[in-house]
Amino acid sequence: MKYFMYFLVAIPWAIALAVVFLLAMACVSEECYVYGGFDLMMFSIIGILFISAALWAQFFIMSLFGDWLPFKIKNDGNAKMVHFGWSNIPVIFMGVGFSYIAYLAGRSEGDLTFQLFALFFFALTLFIMYQFPNIYIKNEFDGTNLQLNYFAIKFSGLVSKSIPFSSIKEIKTYKIEQKRWDRMGPRLFSRWYSYTTFLLHNVEIIYETEEAEDKNLILVRGRDLGGEETVKQIETFIADSLAKGAQKSL
């Protein structure tokens, strides 16, 4: 099933890359300017839309293959967990792209409206980057040395930490959920019902630092994460590793 999922993910990416390649070939040809009517702005808009659509398709195809339990036990007995920013990267990519396109349009046309649109898209992109800063997170649970090796690529920079299992105070999960209300049935006899339009599961770790202060880190975030089951897997692994470490020290 994993290879079938990769095959499905490759389809939207193949379409997006083929469209971008054909547009690039058209826009560097003489016919592009004489007959096709394409310019750099139109090429940029189409390219951004298709690449962003491929990223979104990859995100949802991977999510549709059941609950995604990211905690994996490796062959050496240790565990790892990886997070990719599938949901925020396409939105940020489009925000930066459209703000740049609006800026170029405003500079060429001399219209302040385009400049305001560029400022709006750029401000929206900064807000999303602040609200969802994680691009890539890799967690290595070292059962031999009893520590969590945390590495993250964020918009603010790189983060690398080694956290002993004994310093971990709590592992929790919560949801970021957005619901929409709608009416069903004839107007006089209709009733309201809600459904989820946006859902992200988060798994967070709270640990004690050397300064005796509590800090928190997002370990993983996903659409169909199975957050509670992931927390149970991590807690069981840490408890078993600590128990084995205590037996060895006797």
Short mmCIF file of C-alpha atoms in Angstrom, two decimals:
data_model
loop_
_atom_site.label_atom_id
_atom_site.label_comp_id
_atom_site.label_asym_id
_atom_site.label_seq_id
_atom_site.Cartn_x
_atom_site.Cartn_y
_atom_site.Cartn_z
CA MET A 1 0.00 0.00 0.00
CA LYS A 2 2.90 2.34 0.68
CA TYR A 3 4.17 2.09 -2.91
CA PHE A 4 0.65 2.57 -4.25
CA MET A 5 0.43 5.76 -2.18
CA TYR A 6 3.72 6.97 -3.67
CA PHE A 7 2.33 6.23 -7.14
CA LEU A 8 -0.77 8.35 -6.45
CA VAL A 9 1.38 11.17 -5.06
CA ALA A 10 3.54 11.12 -8.19
CA ILE A 11 0.52 11.76 -10.47
CA PRO A 12 -0.23 15.40 -9.42
CA TRP A 13 3.48 16.19 -9.29
CA ALA A 14 3.97 14.83 -12.82
CA ILE A 15 1.08 16.96 -14.06
CA ALA A 16 2.35 20.09 -12.31
CA LEU A 17 5.93 19.68 -13.54
CA ALA A 18 4.75 18.93 -17.09
CA VAL A 19 2.61 22.09 -17.14
CA VAL A 20 5.44 24.23 -15.76
CA PHE A 21 7.88 22.74 -18.29
CA LEU A 22 5.54 23.38 -21.23
CA LEU A 23 4.85 26.95 -20.10
CA ALA A 24 8.57 27.61 -19.69
CA MET A 25 9.25 26.29 -23.18
CA ALA A 26 6.45 28.44 -24.59
CA CYS A 27 7.55 31.61 -22.82
CA VAL A 28 11.15 31.41 -24.01
CA SER A 29 10.03 30.94 -27.58
CA GLU A 30 9.26 33.74 -29.98
CA GLU A 31 5.69 32.53 -30.48
CA CYS A 32 4.95 33.10 -26.81
CA TYR A 33 5.08 36.86 -27.19
CA VAL A 34 3.68 37.08 -30.70
CA TYR A 35 0.82 34.59 -30.71
CA GLY A 36 0.33 33.05 -27.26
CA GLY A 37 -0.20 36.22 -25.26
CA PHE A 38 1.67 34.82 -22.23
CA ASP A 39 3.86 37.06 -20.15
CA LEU A 40 5.99 36.50 -17.07
CA MET A 41 3.16 37.36 -14.69
CA MET A 42 0.73 34.83 -16.20
CA PHE A 43 3.44 32.15 -16.20
CA SER A 44 4.17 32.84 -12.54
CA ILE A 45 0.50 32.61 -11.52
CA ILE A 46 -0.06 29.33 -13.36
CA GLY A 47 3.18 27.83 -12.04
CA ILE A 48 2.40 28.78 -8.44
CA LEU A 49 -1.13 27.38 -8.65
CA PHE A 50 -0.06 24.04 -10.14
CA ILE A 51 2.89 23.50 -7.78
CA SER A 52 0.78 24.44 -4.75
CA ALA A 53 -1.99 22.13 -5.95
CA ALA A 54 0.54 19.28 -6.19
CA LEU A 55 1.69 19.92 -2.61
CA TRP A 56 -1.90 19.95 -1.36
CA ALA A 57 -2.69 16.78 -3.29
CA GLN A 58 0.32 15.04 -1.77
CA PHE A 59 -0.76 16.11 1.71
CA PHE A 60 -4.32 14.81 1.32
CA ILE A 61 -3.39 11.59 -0.50
CA MET A 62 -1.01 10.66 2.31
CA SER A 63 -3.69 11.51 4.86
CA LEU A 64 -6.37 9.42 3.14
CA PHE A 65 -4.43 6.22 3.78
CA GLY A 66 -5.88 5.91 7.29
CA ASP A 67 -4.67 7.40 10.53
CA TRP A 68 -1.06 8.43 10.18
CA LEU A 69 0.88 7.16 13.20
CA PRO A 70 4.28 8.80 12.77
CA PHE A 71 6.05 7.01 15.66
CA LYS A 72 8.21 4.26 14.12
CA ILE A 73 10.45 1.69 15.83
CA LYS A 74 13.68 1.23 13.85
CA ASN A 75 15.65 -1.97 13.36
CA ASP A 76 18.17 -1.00 16.04
CA GLY A 77 15.43 -0.76 18.67
CA ASN A 78 15.36 3.03 18.76
CA ALA A 79 12.45 5.11 17.44
CA LYS A 80 11.98 8.12 15.21
CA MET A 81 9.24 10.54 14.25
CA VAL A 82 9.27 12.96 11.32
CA HIS A 83 7.06 15.95 10.55
CA PHE A 84 6.74 17.86 7.26
CA GLY A 85 4.87 21.15 6.87
CA TRP A 86 2.53 19.85 4.16
CA SER A 87 -0.28 22.22 5.13
CA ASN A 88 1.54 25.52 5.65
CA ILE A 89 4.24 25.37 2.96
CA PRO A 90 1.82 25.57 -0.04
CA VAL A 91 -0.05 28.50 1.54
CA ILE A 92 3.17 30.36 2.27
CA PHE A 93 4.49 29.56 -1.20
CA MET A 94 1.37 31.04 -2.77
CA GLY A 95 1.43 34.06 -0.44
CA VAL A 96 5.02 34.95 -1.37
CA GLY A 97 4.34 34.31 -5.05
CA PHE A 98 1.21 36.44 -5.28
CA SER A 99 2.75 39.27 -3.26
CA TYR A 100 5.70 39.33 -5.67
CA ILE A 101 3.40 39.22 -8.70
CA ALA A 102 1.27 42.06 -7.33
CA TYR A 103 4.44 44.07 -6.64
CA LEU A 104 5.65 43.61 -10.23
CA ALA A 105 2.22 44.55 -11.58
CA GLY A 106 2.11 47.69 -9.43
CA ARG A 107 5.58 48.74 -10.49
CA SER A 108 4.83 48.25 -14.19
CA GLU A 109 1.36 49.85 -14.11
CA GLY A 110 2.13 52.53 -11.54
CA ASP A 111 -1.07 51.62 -9.67
CA LEU A 112 -1.09 51.85 -5.86
CA THR A 113 -3.83 49.20 -5.63
CA PHE A 114 -1.43 46.46 -6.71
CA GLN A 115 1.09 47.62 -4.14
CA LEU A 116 -1.56 47.37 -1.40
CA PHE A 117 -2.43 43.86 -2.57
CA ALA A 118 1.27 42.95 -2.43
CA LEU A 119 1.51 44.29 1.12
CA PHE A 120 -1.61 42.37 2.15
CA PHE A 121 -0.37 39.04 0.75
CA PHE A 122 3.04 39.57 2.34
CA ALA A 123 1.54 40.39 5.75
CA LEU A 124 -0.71 37.32 5.50
CA THR A 125 2.32 35.18 4.70
CA LEU A 126 4.20 36.51 7.74
CA PHE A 127 1.20 35.73 9.95
CA ILE A 128 1.04 32.12 8.72
CA MET A 129 4.79 31.74 9.20
CA TYR A 130 4.40 32.96 12.79
CA GLN A 131 1.34 30.79 13.51
CA PHE A 132 2.75 27.60 11.91
CA PRO A 133 6.55 27.99 11.95
CA ASN A 134 7.59 24.36 11.48
CA ILE A 135 8.88 23.21 8.09
CA TYR A 136 10.61 19.96 9.06
CA ILE A 137 11.02 18.19 12.42
CA LYS A 138 12.95 15.00 13.11
CA ASN A 139 12.79 13.30 16.51
CA GLU A 140 15.18 10.47 17.35
CA PHE A 141 14.25 8.55 20.52
CA ASP A 142 17.53 6.98 21.68
CA GLY A 143 16.58 4.13 24.01
CA THR A 144 20.24 3.27 24.71
CA ASN A 145 21.33 6.71 25.92
CA LEU A 146 17.83 7.55 27.21
CA GLN A 147 17.45 10.84 25.41
CA LEU A 148 15.41 12.55 22.71
CA ASN A 149 17.43 14.15 19.91
CA TYR A 150 15.27 16.92 18.44
CA PHE A 151 16.13 18.67 15.18
CA ALA A 152 13.86 21.18 13.43
CA ILE A 153 13.99 23.51 10.46
CA LYS A 154 11.81 26.50 11.23
CA PHE A 155 11.24 29.83 9.51
CA SER A 156 13.15 31.42 12.40
CA GLY A 157 16.15 29.12 11.93
CA LEU A 158 17.52 25.72 12.94
CA VAL A 159 16.78 24.14 16.32
CA SER A 160 18.76 21.23 17.73
CA LYS A 161 18.29 19.83 21.26
CA SER A 162 19.14 16.73 23.27
CA ILE A 163 16.56 16.12 25.98
CA PRO A 164 17.06 13.33 28.57
CA PHE A 165 14.04 11.10 29.07
CA SER A 166 14.19 11.92 32.78
CA SER A 167 13.57 15.61 31.99
CA ILE A 168 10.33 14.92 30.11
CA LYS A 169 7.39 15.89 32.31
CA GLU A 170 4.41 15.48 29.99
CA ILE A 171 3.46 14.51 26.44
CA LYS A 172 0.10 15.82 25.30
CA THR A 173 -2.01 16.12 22.19
CA TYR A 174 -4.54 18.72 21.11
CA LYS A 175 -6.42 19.73 17.99
CA ILE A 176 -6.64 22.87 15.89
CA GLU A 177 -10.12 22.55 14.47
CA GLN A 178 -12.32 24.83 12.39
CA LYS A 179 -16.00 24.00 11.95
CA ARG A 180 -18.66 25.31 9.62
CA TRP A 181 -22.38 25.43 10.29
CA ASP A 182 -24.93 24.77 7.55
CA ARG A 183 -28.68 24.13 7.22
CA MET A 184 -30.22 20.94 5.89
CA GLY A 185 -33.78 20.43 4.62
CA PRO A 186 -36.62 22.86 3.76
CA ARG A 187 -36.41 26.29 5.36
CA LEU A 188 -39.36 25.81 7.76
CA PHE A 189 -38.22 22.35 8.87
CA SER A 190 -34.49 22.70 8.40
CA ARG A 191 -31.97 22.01 11.13
CA TRP A 192 -28.43 23.19 11.61
CA TYR A 193 -25.51 20.80 11.54
CA SER A 194 -21.77 21.31 11.79
CA TYR A 195 -18.88 19.72 9.96
CA THR A 196 -15.15 20.10 10.18
CA THR A 197 -13.47 22.06 7.39
CA PHE A 198 -9.94 22.15 8.85
CA LEU A 199 -8.32 19.83 11.39
CA LEU A 200 -4.76 19.45 12.60
CA HIS A 201 -3.56 17.17 15.40
CA ASN A 202 -0.57 18.28 17.46
CA VAL A 203 1.72 16.24 19.71
CA GLU A 204 3.69 18.38 22.14
CA ILE A 205 6.36 17.58 24.70
CA ILE A 206 6.91 19.52 27.94
CA TYR A 207 10.33 19.12 29.54
CA GLU A 208 12.36 20.66 32.35
CA THR A 209 15.50 22.60 31.45
CA GLU A 210 18.72 22.98 33.42
CA GLU A 211 17.40 26.28 34.74
CA ALA A 212 14.43 24.36 36.23
CA GLU A 213 12.08 26.02 33.75
CA ASP A 214 9.48 24.16 31.76
CA LYS A 215 9.65 24.42 27.99
CA ASN A 216 7.57 22.90 25.23
CA LEU A 217 8.27 21.64 21.72
CA ILE A 218 5.94 20.54 18.94
CA LEU A 219 7.02 17.01 18.04
CA VAL A 220 4.67 16.42 15.14
CA ARG A 221 1.60 17.95 13.51
CA GLY A 222 -0.73 16.33 10.98
CA ARG A 223 -4.21 16.13 9.53
CA ASP A 224 -5.01 12.49 10.42
CA LEU A 225 -2.41 12.05 13.11
CA GLY A 226 -4.04 9.72 15.64
CA GLY A 227 -2.70 11.98 18.36
CA GLU A 228 -3.76 9.98 21.41
CA GLU A 229 -2.37 6.73 20.01
CA THR A 230 0.91 8.47 19.13
CA VAL A 231 1.20 9.82 22.68
CA LYS A 232 0.63 6.30 24.08
CA GLN A 233 3.36 4.91 21.81
CA ILE A 234 5.87 7.54 22.91
CA GLU A 235 5.03 7.13 26.62
CA THR A 236 5.33 3.35 26.39
CA PHE A 237 8.69 3.54 24.62
CA ILE A 238 10.11 6.03 27.15
CA ALA A 239 8.83 4.02 30.13
CA ASP A 240 10.27 0.75 28.74
CA SER A 241 13.62 2.42 27.98
CA LEU A 242 13.85 3.89 31.49
CA ALA A 243 12.98 0.51 33.00
CA LYS A 244 15.69 -1.25 30.96
CA GLY A 245 18.18 1.46 31.93
CA ALA A 246 17.36 0.98 35.61
CA GLN A 247 17.85 -2.79 35.33
CA LYS A 248 21.25 -2.36 33.71
CA SER A 249 22.40 -0.02 36.49
CA LEU A 250 21.62 -2.61 39.20
#
